[in-house]
Every structure is written in C-alpha cells, then in structure tokens.
CSV table of C-alpha atoms and ligand atoms in Angstrom, one decimal:
chain,number,residue,atom,x,y,z
A,1,MET,CA,15.2,-2.2,28.1
A,2,LEU,CA,12.0,-1.7,26.2
A,3,LYS,CA,8.8,-1.5,27.8
A,4,GLU,CA,6.3,-4.3,27.5
A,5,LEU,CA,3.9,-4.4,24.7
A,6,SER,CA,1.2,-2.1,25.7
A,7,THR,CA,-2.3,-1.7,24.6
A,8,VAL,CA,-4.7,0.5,22.7
A,9,THR,CA,-6.4,2.9,25.0
A,10,SER,CA,-9.3,4.0,22.8
A,11,LEU,CA,-11.4,2.4,20.0
A,12,ARG,CA,-12.5,6.1,18.4
A,13,TYR,CA,-10.2,5.5,15.4
A,14,ARG,CA,-9.6,1.8,15.2
A,15,PRO,CA,-10.9,0.4,11.9
A,16,GLU,CA,-12.8,-3.0,12.2
A,17,PHE,CA,-11.9,-4.4,8.5
A,18,HIS,CA,-8.8,-3.0,7.6
A,19,LEU,CA,-5.6,-4.4,9.5
A,20,ALA,CA,-3.5,-2.0,12.0
A,21,PRO,CA,-0.8,-2.9,14.5
A,22,THR,CA,-2.3,-4.4,17.4
A,23,PHE,CA,0.0,-1.5,19.4
A,24,GLY,CA,2.5,0.5,18.1
A,25,TRP,CA,3.2,1.8,14.9
A,26,MET,CA,2.8,0.3,11.2
A,27,ASN,CA,4.0,1.4,7.8
A,28,ASP,CA,4.8,-0.9,4.7
A,29,PRO,CA,3.0,-4.1,4.1
A,30,ASN,CA,5.6,-6.6,3.7
A,31,GLY,CA,5.4,-10.7,2.7
A,32,PHE,CA,2.2,-10.7,1.2
A,33,VAL,CA,1.9,-14.5,0.4
A,34,TYR,CA,-0.5,-17.1,0.2
A,35,PHE,CA,0.7,-20.2,2.3
A,36,GLN,CA,-1.0,-23.5,3.4
A,37,GLY,CA,-4.4,-22.0,3.1
A,38,TYR,CA,-4.1,-18.5,4.1
A,39,TYR,CA,-3.0,-15.3,3.2
A,40,HIS,CA,-0.2,-14.1,5.2
A,41,ILE,CA,0.5,-10.4,5.3
A,42,PHE,CA,3.7,-8.9,7.5
A,43,TYR,CA,4.3,-5.2,7.8
A,44,GLN,CA,6.8,-2.8,9.2
A,45,ASN,CA,6.1,-2.5,12.6
A,46,TYR,CA,7.7,-1.1,15.9
A,47,PRO,CA,5.6,-2.8,18.6
A,48,TYR,CA,6.7,-0.5,21.6
A,49,LYS,CA,5.4,2.7,20.7
A,50,PRO,CA,3.3,4.4,18.1
A,51,GLU,CA,6.5,5.9,16.4
A,52,TRP,CA,8.8,4.6,13.6
A,53,GLY,CA,11.5,2.9,15.6
A,54,PRO,CA,13.8,-0.1,15.0
A,55,MET,CA,11.7,-2.2,12.6
A,56,HIS,CA,10.3,-5.5,13.4
A,57,TRP,CA,7.8,-7.5,11.1
A,58,GLY,CA,4.2,-7.5,12.2
A,59,HIS,CA,2.4,-10.6,11.1
A,60,ALA,CA,-1.6,-11.4,10.3
A,61,ARG,CA,-2.9,-14.0,8.4
A,62,SER,CA,-6.8,-14.3,6.7
A,63,ARG,CA,-8.4,-17.1,4.9
A,64,ASP,CA,-10.4,-14.5,3.1
A,65,LEU,CA,-8.4,-11.3,2.8
A,66,ILE,CA,-10.6,-9.6,4.8
A,67,HIS,CA,-11.1,-11.0,8.2
A,68,TRP,CA,-7.6,-11.1,9.8
A,69,GLU,CA,-6.3,-12.9,12.6
A,70,ASN,CA,-3.1,-11.3,14.7
A,71,LEU,CA,0.1,-13.3,15.1
A,72,PRO,CA,3.1,-12.9,17.0
A,73,ILE,CA,5.8,-10.7,15.6
A,74,ALA,CA,7.5,-12.8,13.0
A,75,LEU,CA,10.8,-10.8,12.6
A,76,ALA,CA,12.7,-8.7,15.3
A,77,PRO,CA,16.1,-6.7,14.5
A,78,GLY,CA,19.4,-7.0,16.7
A,79,ASP,CA,21.2,-9.8,15.1
A,80,ASP,CA,24.2,-9.0,13.3
A,81,GLU,CA,22.8,-9.0,10.1
A,82,ASP,CA,20.2,-6.7,10.7
A,83,THR,CA,21.4,-5.0,13.7
A,84,ASN,CA,19.0,-1.7,13.8
A,85,GLY,CA,16.1,-3.0,11.8
A,86,VAL,CA,14.3,-5.7,9.8
A,87,PHE,CA,13.0,-3.5,6.9
A,88,SER,CA,10.6,-4.0,4.1
A,89,GLY,CA,10.8,-7.6,2.0
A,90,SER,CA,8.4,-10.2,0.7
A,91,GLY,CA,7.7,-13.9,0.6
A,92,ILE,CA,7.8,-16.7,-1.3
A,93,VAL,CA,7.0,-20.6,-0.9
A,94,LYS,CA,9.2,-23.3,-1.9
A,95,ASN,CA,8.7,-27.5,-1.3
A,96,GLY,CA,6.1,-26.3,1.1
A,97,ARG,CA,8.4,-24.0,3.3
A,98,LEU,CA,7.3,-20.3,3.5
A,99,TYR,CA,10.6,-18.0,3.0
A,100,LEU,CA,10.9,-14.3,3.9
A,101,ILE,CA,13.6,-12.1,1.9
A,102,TYR,CA,14.0,-8.7,3.7
A,103,THR,CA,16.7,-6.0,4.4
A,104,GLY,CA,18.7,-5.5,7.2
A,105,HIS,CA,19.1,-2.2,8.3
A,106,HIS,CA,22.5,-0.8,10.0
A,107,TYR,CA,23.8,2.6,11.2
A,108,TYR,CA,27.2,3.4,11.4
A,109,GLY,CA,26.5,4.7,14.9
A,110,ASP,CA,27.3,8.4,14.6
A,111,ASN,CA,24.1,9.3,15.4
A,112,ASN,CA,23.5,10.3,11.7
A,113,PRO,CA,20.6,8.7,10.6
A,114,GLU,CA,21.5,9.1,7.1
A,115,HIS,CA,24.7,7.4,7.7
A,116,PHE,CA,23.6,3.5,7.1
A,117,TRP,CA,24.2,0.5,5.1
A,118,GLN,CA,21.9,-2.3,4.2
A,119,ASN,CA,22.0,-6.0,3.2
A,120,GLN,CA,19.4,-8.9,2.0
A,121,ASN,CA,18.5,-11.8,4.2
A,122,LEU,CA,16.2,-14.8,4.3
A,123,ALA,CA,14.1,-16.5,7.1
A,124,TYR,CA,11.6,-19.5,6.9
A,125,SER,CA,8.9,-21.2,8.6
A,126,ASP,CA,7.3,-24.3,8.3
A,127,ASP,CA,4.2,-23.5,10.2
A,128,GLY,CA,3.4,-19.9,8.9
A,129,VAL,CA,3.8,-18.7,12.6
A,130,HIS,CA,7.4,-19.3,13.6
A,131,PHE,CA,10.2,-18.1,12.0
A,132,THR,CA,13.7,-18.7,11.8
A,133,LYS,CA,16.7,-16.5,10.5
A,134,TYR,CA,18.9,-18.5,7.8
A,135,GLU,CA,22.0,-19.2,9.8
A,136,HIS,CA,24.4,-18.2,6.5
A,137,ASN,CA,22.5,-14.9,6.3
A,138,PRO,CA,23.2,-12.4,4.3
A,139,VAL,CA,22.2,-13.7,1.0
A,140,ILE,CA,23.3,-10.7,-0.5
A,141,SER,CA,25.7,-8.6,1.2
A,142,GLN,CA,26.5,-5.5,-0.2
A,143,ALA,CA,25.3,-3.2,-3.0
A,144,PRO,CA,26.5,-3.0,-6.7
A,145,SER,CA,29.4,-0.7,-6.7
A,146,ASP,CA,27.9,1.9,-8.7
A,147,SER,CA,24.9,2.4,-6.4
A,148,THR,CA,24.8,4.4,-3.2
A,149,HIS,CA,23.4,2.9,0.3
A,150,HIS,CA,20.0,2.9,-0.6
A,151,PHE,CA,19.6,-0.9,-1.2
A,152,ARG,CA,16.7,-2.4,0.2
A,153,ASP,CA,12.8,-3.8,-0.1
A,154,PRO,CA,13.4,-7.0,-2.0
A,155,LYS,CA,10.5,-8.5,-3.8
A,156,ILE,CA,10.7,-12.1,-5.1
A,157,TRP,CA,9.1,-14.4,-7.4
A,158,GLU,CA,9.6,-17.2,-9.5
A,159,TYR,CA,9.7,-17.5,-13.3
A,160,ASP,CA,10.6,-20.8,-15.3
A,161,GLY,CA,12.0,-22.6,-12.7
A,162,MET,CA,14.5,-19.7,-11.6
A,163,TYR,CA,14.1,-17.2,-8.7
A,164,TYR,CA,14.1,-13.3,-9.2
A,165,VAL,CA,14.4,-10.4,-6.7
A,166,ILE,CA,14.4,-6.9,-7.3
A,167,LEU,CA,15.6,-4.0,-5.1
A,168,GLY,CA,14.9,-0.4,-4.5
A,169,ASN,CA,18.0,1.4,-5.1
A,170,GLN,CA,19.7,4.8,-5.7
A,171,SER,CA,22.8,4.7,-8.5
A,172,GLN,CA,25.5,6.7,-7.8
A,173,ASP,CA,24.7,9.5,-10.2
A,174,GLY,CA,21.5,10.1,-7.9
A,175,LEU,CA,18.4,8.5,-9.4
A,176,GLY,CA,16.3,6.1,-8.3
A,177,ARG,CA,16.3,2.7,-9.8
A,178,VAL,CA,15.5,-0.8,-9.4
A,179,ILE,CA,18.0,-3.8,-9.8
A,180,ILE,CA,17.3,-7.4,-10.2
A,181,TYR,CA,19.0,-10.7,-9.2
A,182,ARG,CA,18.6,-14.1,-10.2
A,183,SER,CA,18.9,-17.7,-8.1
A,184,GLU,CA,18.7,-21.3,-8.8
A,185,ASN,CA,18.1,-22.1,-5.0
A,186,LEU,CA,17.1,-18.8,-3.1
A,187,PHE,CA,20.4,-18.6,-1.3
A,188,ASP,CA,23.1,-17.7,-3.9
A,189,TRP,CA,21.9,-14.9,-6.1
A,190,GLU,CA,23.7,-13.5,-9.2
A,191,TYR,CA,23.6,-9.7,-10.1
A,192,LEU,CA,21.6,-9.1,-13.6
A,193,GLY,CA,22.0,-5.1,-13.5
A,194,GLU,CA,19.3,-2.7,-13.6
A,195,LEU,CA,15.7,-3.3,-14.7
A,196,ALA,CA,14.7,0.1,-14.7
A,197,LYS,CA,15.9,3.6,-13.7
A,198,SER,CA,14.7,7.1,-13.2
A,199,ARG,CA,14.9,9.4,-16.2
A,200,SER,CA,15.2,12.5,-14.3
A,201,VAL,CA,14.9,13.4,-10.3
A,202,SER,CA,12.1,15.9,-11.1
A,203,ASN,CA,9.8,13.2,-13.2
A,204,GLU,CA,10.6,9.9,-11.8
A,205,GLY,CA,12.7,10.3,-8.4
A,206,ASP,CA,15.9,10.1,-6.9
A,207,MET,CA,15.2,6.7,-5.2
A,208,TRP,CA,12.9,4.0,-5.9
A,209,GLU,CA,11.6,2.1,-2.8
A,210,CYS,CA,9.3,-1.1,-2.6
A,211,PRO,CA,9.5,-2.2,-6.3
A,212,ASP,CA,7.1,-5.1,-7.5
A,213,PHE,CA,7.0,-6.6,-10.5
A,214,PHE,CA,4.4,-8.9,-12.4
A,215,ALA,CA,2.8,-9.8,-15.7
A,216,ILE,CA,-0.7,-9.0,-16.3
A,217,ASN,CA,-2.9,-9.4,-19.4
A,218,GLY,CA,0.5,-10.5,-21.5
A,219,ARG,CA,2.2,-7.1,-20.1
A,220,HIS,CA,4.5,-6.2,-17.4
A,221,VAL,CA,4.1,-4.0,-14.6
A,222,LEU,CA,6.8,-2.5,-12.7
A,223,LEU,CA,5.2,-0.6,-9.4
A,224,THR,CA,7.5,1.0,-6.9
A,225,SER,CA,7.5,4.2,-4.4
A,226,PRO,CA,9.8,7.2,-5.8
A,227,MET,CA,10.7,9.8,-3.5
A,228,LYS,CA,11.3,13.6,-4.6
A,229,ILE,CA,9.2,13.7,-7.7
A,230,GLU,CA,8.2,17.1,-8.3
A,231,SER,CA,4.6,17.8,-7.9
A,232,GLN,CA,3.0,19.0,-10.9
A,233,GLN,CA,-0.8,20.8,-10.7
A,234,GLN,CA,-2.7,18.0,-10.2
A,235,LYS,CA,-0.6,15.1,-10.0
A,236,PHE,CA,2.5,13.7,-7.7
A,237,ARG,CA,1.1,16.0,-5.0
A,238,ASN,CA,2.0,13.6,-1.7
A,239,LEU,CA,5.5,13.8,-0.2
A,240,TYR,CA,6.3,10.5,-2.0
A,241,GLN,CA,4.6,8.7,-4.8
A,242,THR,CA,3.6,5.1,-5.3
A,243,GLY,CA,2.9,4.2,-9.2
A,244,TYR,CA,3.7,1.9,-12.3
A,245,PHE,CA,5.5,1.5,-15.2
A,246,ILE,CA,3.7,-0.6,-17.9
A,247,GLY,CA,6.1,-2.2,-20.5
A,248,GLN,CA,7.3,-5.6,-21.5
A,249,TYR,CA,10.2,-7.7,-20.4
A,250,ASP,CA,12.6,-9.8,-21.9
A,251,TYR,CA,13.8,-12.3,-19.4
A,252,ALA,CA,16.7,-13.4,-21.6
A,253,LYS,CA,18.1,-9.9,-22.5
A,254,ASN,CA,17.2,-8.4,-19.0
A,255,GLN,CA,15.6,-5.9,-21.2
A,256,PHE,CA,12.3,-3.8,-19.7
A,257,LYS,CA,10.9,-1.4,-22.2
A,258,ARG,CA,8.9,0.8,-20.2
A,259,GLY,CA,6.5,3.6,-20.7
A,260,LYS,CA,5.6,6.9,-18.4
A,261,PHE,CA,5.0,6.7,-14.4
A,262,GLN,CA,1.5,7.0,-13.4
A,263,GLU,CA,0.3,7.3,-10.2
A,264,LEU,CA,-1.5,4.3,-8.8
A,265,ASP,CA,-4.0,5.8,-6.1
A,266,ASN,CA,-5.2,9.6,-6.1
A,267,GLY,CA,-5.5,10.0,-2.5
A,268,HIS,CA,-3.6,11.8,0.6
A,269,ASP,CA,-2.7,8.5,2.1
A,270,PHE,CA,-1.2,5.6,-0.1
A,271,TYR,CA,2.2,4.2,-0.4
A,272,ALA,CA,4.4,1.3,-0.3
A,273,SER,CA,2.2,-1.1,-1.9
A,274,GLN,CA,2.8,-4.9,-2.5
A,275,THR,CA,1.2,-7.6,-4.5
A,276,LEU,CA,0.5,-11.3,-4.7
A,277,LEU,CA,-1.0,-13.4,-7.1
A,278,SER,CA,-3.9,-15.4,-5.4
A,279,PRO,CA,-4.4,-18.9,-6.1
A,280,ASP,CA,-7.4,-18.4,-8.5
A,281,GLY,CA,-5.2,-15.6,-10.4
A,282,ARG,CA,-5.7,-12.6,-9.4
A,283,ARG,CA,-3.2,-10.0,-8.8
A,284,ILE,CA,-4.0,-8.4,-5.6
A,285,VAL,CA,-2.4,-5.2,-4.4
A,286,ILE,CA,-2.3,-3.9,-0.9
A,287,GLY,CA,-0.7,-0.3,0.5
A,288,TRP,CA,-0.1,1.6,3.3
A,289,ALA,CA,-3.0,3.6,3.9
A,290,ASP,CA,-0.7,6.7,5.4
A,291,MET,CA,2.0,8.8,4.1
A,292,TRP,CA,5.4,9.3,6.0
A,293,GLU,CA,5.1,12.8,8.0
A,294,SER,CA,1.5,12.7,8.6
A,295,GLU,CA,0.1,13.7,11.6
A,296,PHE,CA,-1.5,10.2,12.9
A,297,PRO,CA,-4.1,11.6,15.7
A,298,GLU,CA,-4.2,7.8,16.6
A,299,LYS,CA,-1.0,8.0,18.1
A,300,GLU,CA,-2.5,9.3,21.3
A,301,ASP,CA,-4.5,6.0,21.5
A,302,GLY,CA,-1.4,3.8,21.1
A,303,TRP,CA,-1.1,2.8,17.3
A,304,ALA,CA,-0.6,4.3,14.2
A,305,GLY,CA,-0.9,3.2,10.7
A,306,MET,CA,-3.3,1.0,8.9
A,307,LEU,CA,-3.3,-0.9,5.6
A,308,THR,CA,-6.1,-0.2,2.4
A,309,LEU,CA,-8.4,-2.8,1.3
A,310,PRO,CA,-6.9,-5.6,-0.5
A,311,ARG,CA,-7.8,-4.8,-4.2
A,312,GLU,CA,-7.7,-6.6,-7.3
A,313,PHE,CA,-5.9,-5.2,-10.4
A,314,THR,CA,-7.2,-5.2,-14.0
A,315,LEU,CA,-5.3,-3.6,-16.8
A,316,ILE,CA,-7.3,-2.0,-19.4
A,317,ASP,CA,-5.1,-0.3,-22.1
A,318,ASP,CA,-2.5,1.2,-20.4
A,319,HIS,CA,-4.0,1.7,-17.1
A,320,LEU,CA,-4.3,-0.1,-13.8
A,321,PHE,CA,-7.8,-0.7,-12.5
A,322,MET,CA,-7.8,-1.4,-8.9
A,323,ARG,CA,-11.4,-2.8,-7.3
A,324,PRO,CA,-11.7,-3.8,-3.8
A,325,VAL,CA,-11.4,-7.9,-3.5
A,326,THR,CA,-14.7,-9.4,-4.2
A,327,GLU,CA,-14.4,-10.8,-0.4
A,328,VAL,CA,-15.3,-7.7,0.9
A,329,HIS,CA,-19.0,-8.2,0.2
A,330,THR,CA,-19.0,-10.9,3.2
A,331,LEU,CA,-18.8,-8.1,5.3
A,332,ARG,CA,-22.2,-6.5,4.2
A,333,GLY,CA,-24.8,-6.6,6.8
A,334,ARG,CA,-28.1,-4.8,7.1
A,335,VAL,CA,-29.1,-2.1,4.3
A,336,LEU,CA,-29.1,1.3,6.2
A,337,GLY,CA,-30.3,3.1,3.3
A,338,SER,CA,-31.3,3.2,-0.5
A,339,GLY,CA,-33.2,5.0,-2.8
A,340,ASN,CA,-33.2,7.5,-5.8
A,341,LEU,CA,-31.5,10.8,-6.0
A,342,PRO,CA,-32.5,13.7,-5.0
A,343,SER,CA,-35.1,12.7,-2.9
A,344,VAL,CA,-33.4,11.2,0.2
A,345,GLN,CA,-31.3,13.4,2.0
A,346,PRO,CA,-28.6,12.9,3.9
A,347,LEU,CA,-27.5,9.7,2.7
A,348,LEU,CA,-26.1,9.0,5.8
A,349,ASN,CA,-26.8,10.4,9.4
A,350,GLY,CA,-24.3,9.6,11.4
A,351,GLU,CA,-26.0,6.0,11.6
A,352,SER,CA,-22.5,4.1,11.4
A,353,SER,CA,-18.9,4.2,11.1
A,354,THR,CA,-18.3,0.9,9.1
A,355,VAL,CA,-20.5,1.4,6.1
A,356,GLU,CA,-20.7,0.7,2.2
A,357,ILE,CA,-21.8,3.2,-0.3
A,358,GLN,CA,-22.9,2.2,-3.5
A,359,LEU,CA,-23.8,5.3,-5.9
A,360,THR,CA,-24.8,5.4,-9.7
A,361,LEU,CA,-25.5,8.9,-11.0
A,362,ALA,CA,-25.9,10.6,-14.2
A,363,ALA,CA,-22.6,12.3,-15.0
A,364,GLN,CA,-23.7,16.1,-13.9
A,365,ASN,CA,-21.7,18.2,-11.6
A,366,PHE,CA,-22.2,17.1,-8.0
A,367,ASN,CA,-20.5,17.3,-4.5
A,368,LEU,CA,-20.5,14.3,-2.1
A,369,CYS,CA,-19.7,15.5,1.2
A,370,PHE,CA,-18.6,14.1,4.6
A,371,GLN,CA,-19.4,16.3,7.7
A,372,ASN,CA,-18.7,16.1,11.4
A,373,SER,CA,-21.0,16.8,14.2
A,374,GLN,CA,-20.7,20.5,13.7
A,375,GLU,CA,-21.7,20.5,10.0
A,376,GLN,CA,-18.0,21.2,8.9
A,377,ASP,CA,-17.0,19.7,5.8
A,378,ILE,CA,-14.2,16.9,6.3
A,379,ILE,CA,-14.2,15.6,2.8
A,380,SER,CA,-15.8,16.7,-0.1
A,381,LEU,CA,-15.5,15.1,-3.7
A,382,HIS,CA,-16.4,17.3,-6.7
A,383,PHE,CA,-17.4,16.3,-9.9
A,384,ASP,CA,-17.1,18.5,-12.6
A,385,ALA,CA,-19.1,17.1,-15.6
A,386,ALA,CA,-17.7,19.5,-18.3
A,387,ASN,CA,-14.1,18.5,-17.7
A,388,GLN,CA,-14.8,15.0,-16.3
A,389,GLU,CA,-12.8,15.7,-13.2
A,390,PHE,CA,-13.0,14.7,-9.5
A,391,GLN,CA,-11.5,17.0,-7.3
A,392,LEU,CA,-11.2,16.0,-3.7
A,393,THR,CA,-10.9,18.4,-0.7
A,394,HIS,CA,-9.5,17.5,3.0
A,395,HIS,CA,-10.1,19.7,5.6
A,396,ALA,CA,-6.8,18.3,7.1
A,397,HIS,CA,-4.8,19.2,3.9
A,398,PRO,CA,-5.9,22.9,3.1
A,399,GLN,CA,-5.2,24.1,-0.3
A,400,ASP,CA,-3.9,20.7,-1.2
A,401,ASP,CA,-6.7,18.9,-3.2
A,402,ARG,CA,-6.2,15.6,-5.5
A,403,PHE,CA,-7.8,15.1,-8.3
A,404,ALA,CA,-8.7,12.7,-11.1
A,405,THR,CA,-9.7,13.1,-14.9
A,406,ILE,CA,-12.0,10.0,-16.2
A,407,GLU,CA,-12.6,9.0,-19.7
A,408,GLN,CA,-15.9,10.6,-21.2
A,409,SER,CA,-19.1,8.9,-19.9
A,410,SER,CA,-22.7,9.4,-19.3
A,411,GLU,CA,-22.9,7.6,-16.1
A,412,ILE,CA,-20.4,7.9,-12.7
A,413,THR,CA,-20.4,5.0,-10.3
A,414,LEU,CA,-18.9,5.3,-6.9
A,415,ALA,CA,-18.1,2.9,-4.1
A,416,LEU,CA,-17.1,4.3,-0.9
A,417,TYR,CA,-15.7,1.9,2.0
A,418,ILE,CA,-15.6,3.6,5.3
A,419,ASP,CA,-14.2,2.3,8.2
A,420,LYS,CA,-14.1,4.6,11.3
A,421,SER,CA,-10.8,6.7,10.5
A,422,ILE,CA,-10.4,5.8,6.8
A,423,VAL,CA,-12.3,6.0,3.8
A,424,GLU,CA,-11.6,4.4,0.3
A,425,ILE,CA,-13.4,6.2,-2.7
A,426,PHE,CA,-13.3,3.7,-5.8
A,427,VAL,CA,-14.6,5.8,-8.9
A,428,GLN,CA,-15.8,4.3,-12.1
A,429,ASN,CA,-15.0,0.8,-10.8
A,430,GLY,CA,-11.5,1.3,-10.0
A,431,ALA,CA,-10.3,3.9,-12.8
A,432,ALA,CA,-9.3,6.0,-10.0
A,433,VAL,CA,-9.1,5.8,-6.3
A,434,PHE,CA,-8.9,8.0,-3.3
A,435,THR,CA,-7.6,6.6,-0.1
A,436,GLU,CA,-8.1,9.4,2.7
A,437,ARG,CA,-7.8,8.8,6.3
A,438,PHE,CA,-9.9,11.4,8.4
A,439,TYR,CA,-10.6,12.0,12.2
A,440,THR,CA,-14.0,12.6,13.6
A,441,ASN,CA,-15.5,12.2,16.9
A,442,ALA,CA,-18.8,10.5,15.6
A,443,PRO,CA,-19.6,9.0,12.6
A,444,PRO,CA,-19.9,11.3,9.7
A,445,VAL,CA,-23.0,13.0,8.0
A,446,ILE,CA,-22.6,12.2,4.3
A,447,ARG,CA,-24.6,14.1,1.8
A,448,ILE,CA,-24.8,14.6,-2.1
A,449,ASN,CA,-25.6,17.9,-3.7
A,450,GLY,CA,-26.1,18.8,-7.2
A,451,ASN,CA,-28.5,20.9,-9.3
A,452,ASN,CA,-29.6,17.9,-11.8
A,453,LEU,CA,-29.0,14.9,-9.4
A,454,LEU,CA,-30.2,11.7,-11.3
A,455,GLY,CA,-29.3,8.6,-9.7
A,456,HIS,CA,-29.9,5.8,-7.2
A,457,PHE,CA,-27.8,4.4,-4.0
A,458,MET,CA,-27.7,1.5,-1.6
A,459,ILE,CA,-25.9,1.7,1.9
A,460,TYR,CA,-24.7,-1.6,3.8
A,461,GLN,CA,-23.9,-1.6,7.2
A,462,LEU,CA,-20.4,-3.7,7.4
A,463,ASP,CA,-19.9,-5.9,10.2
A,464,ALA,CA,-16.7,-7.2,10.3
A,465,GLN,CA,-17.3,-9.9,13.3
B,501,LIG,C1,8.9,2.7,2.8
B,501,LIG,C2,10.4,2.2,3.5
B,501,LIG,C3,11.1,1.2,3.1
B,501,LIG,C4,11.8,0.5,4.2
B,501,LIG,C5,11.1,0.9,5.3
B,501,LIG,C6,11.5,1.2,6.9
B,501,LIG,O1,8.0,3.2,3.4
B,501,LIG,O2,11.3,3.7,3.5
B,501,LIG,O3,11.9,1.7,1.8
B,501,LIG,O4,12.3,-0.4,4.1
B,501,LIG,O5,10.3,2.1,4.5
B,501,LIG,O6,10.6,0.9,7.5
C-alpha cells in the first residue's frame, strides 16, 4: 500500500509565486489550457514521495497565470490503458468540455525500465476539476511501424475545423522526430507521417520529447526537447535540451520547412516546455524549471521540482523572445531599493527572498552576483562588453558555465525574478533567459561590480498573497 499523502516539512526553499507540487515530485507541465475563466496547468507528479515514480497528473488553476489554486490529482495511473504511468500530454476545449490527451506508459514487467510501450488516451471534464477517462481508450493504440517504443507526449490543437496531434518519437534508425495525426472528432485518428526529424543525433538528438507546434507572426514554430544532442563550447550544455525550429508549415502537404535547432533558455534548469494561446491572443510558454538528474535539495523537505513563470513569446526575425507575462506585475509590493549605479551597494542585502530587480546599464563590463551569508558567490552573471556576451557561473555547477550572446547595443536591461530557490534572469527584454535553481539558508546578498558602472535599478518586494 502507498502511504498517505504527506506534507512539506520546511518552507525554506519553497517558492511563493511559482507552482510547485503540494507534496512529492513534479516534472513536465501538461495540459496547459484556458477553460471556463481559468488557466489550468497539470504536471507530471508522483504525489507519494519526492522522487519520480508512477506518474500522475497534478493540477492547479489560476485566473491570472500567477496566483495558483491547487486542485485534486486529475489523473492517476493503473487502468488497462495506463498501467504504469500517465505520462505527459495536453488539453483542448471542445463544445464546452475539457479534454486531456495523455500517454499511457506500460512496462513489460521484466524489471528493465527500458522495456516499455506507450499509447495515447483521452480523459474529459465538464467542471474542470473532476476527470473521467474515455471508455474506449486508447485512441492511438500503437506507434507507427517504423518507430521504436518511444512514442509519447501528445500536443493537440485545432486548425480549420480539424484536430491535430503531434507526438514525440524516435524512428527505427535512432533519430528523434515528431509525428502528426489528424482527427475530425478527437476519437478517431489518422496518421499523417513525420512533421520533422532530427538530421543527426549529435546535432539534433535521438529522441524528441514534449513537442509543441504553433503559428506566430505568420510563421510556424516547432518546440521540442531532444535528448542526446552533443554539447558545444557555449551551447547545448544541459543533460537534455529544450529548443525550437522556425519554419513554414503546409497543412495540405504536411510539409514543414524548418531552420536550425535553437536553444530556448540559456540556464541550467529548464526543460519540457508547453504553450497555450491565451484568450487575448498571446502565445504563453511554461517550462519545468529543473533538469533530469539534478540534486533537488528540497527533497529533504518532501517535495521536488517547480515550474517557471509563464512567459509570453514574441518572434523577432528568427529568434523567440520570452518575457514574463505582464500579470506578474500584480505581485509588486513595496519598493525595497532604487537608485543610480554605482552609488548604492549592495543592491539587496538579504532583505527578501521574493523580489523583482529591474536594471538598466550602459553596456560596459560588469558582474552581478548572488552571495550567501558567508559571502560566497552562489551565482554570478558576467557581461563582457567587447564580445556582447553573458557568462553565468553557478557554484553548484563548477566548470559548467552558461552563455548568451546578444545583439550589439549601448544599453543592457536585466529583469530578475527571485522566488526562494529560483531566479529567472531576463536579458534584453527576453532576448535571452537564464533559469536557475539555487539553495541558500538566508535570502541572498546581491551586488553588481564594474569599473564604469552607469545605470539605475529598482527592486520590488513580490507578495504572492
Ligand atoms: C520529459 C518526459 C516525457 C514523459 C515524462 C515522464 O521530461 O520524459 O517524455 O512523458 O517526462 O514523466
């Protein structure tokens, strides 16, 4: 028997305005959808221990994408179609009913976690709280014949009166790809073939997880999380990547002409993102603010993992920008500090662990650093003006820095959102973003150093209540 759901034992690392599991484990965001006046987010959840286990869908909803209300677990595994896990998937509203489409995960029972098979299933709800699994599941019972057993993470959308689903998949020749299906009714699916495929394991990966596909500015974007891309000097340095291809999709021919794979977030902790189109037309993305095989010190406190802030995408030329949704400003409380640089130091002296920092600086070399109470650097962000390059150093990831190069500019803007054990750093209005988890016993001291510092800053307390 599984033990009762338990409670978190310490709030020291617990975020206040990022979504984290009430207890236990969280990975990918799932089923990001707007339904009956609420944004709903589901997530991969093991609610009995802060470890990955037979996956459930945890659930929360929000009126503004920032203040989340936890709801009961939406989907639990153990039925014939999802014996060993309810894996990632997505949501869609049809005729006033909310549908979830998810992967059923099944082991062959020989104690080898790599021996599994996967199928695709539906569940639905009329109140957005209680879910019923569709009685004729699965709706897609097996992977195409030229594929391996990696066949998961359906993302659904509607276009021109038809429904489309894409799936993360691996072809038999060992390359990652995304395959596409079409349906008139959500229940009967026709296989259309490949939407896109990796050109080589080292450059584009051997398995593409958590795909998403959408139109923006008259172009199409395929977002996905490939495994096994080889890291380069300054790119693709996480265990697995999340990134995108920009291109043009022809629905009639099922042809997606796409460019190169580009990393979405430059930080150590970002994976498996999913988007929704908000009622006012914004394409909003949310990701898992962690990485597989990380240490997760919060496990000691009974939970593991959190989601990023929801971020709005804009496409400028061939580059996706991410900015926190404007609703985040509703969190602004009193001003903790403001002024001109370099006169005020440190910027923040451990006053708070939930803050927003806005900085505008002349484009000169500088170093922004977070320190713990022993004055040790936890995270530092160095800007090299000659190369227009950012370099982020993290004490928990020695010799494993992260980088971002920006367009030539005389001015640098930074926006930092700090929430206990996470910081999201938005560079140049979202041209680059570093998502980083960090662990300190007291709120960090934040300083900025440089020889020719010139600029100003503003710091807000953020209040989630
Ligand atoms: C991505 C992923 C998905 C899968 C889920 C299982 O992080 O591996 O492909 O559905 O996590 O929890």
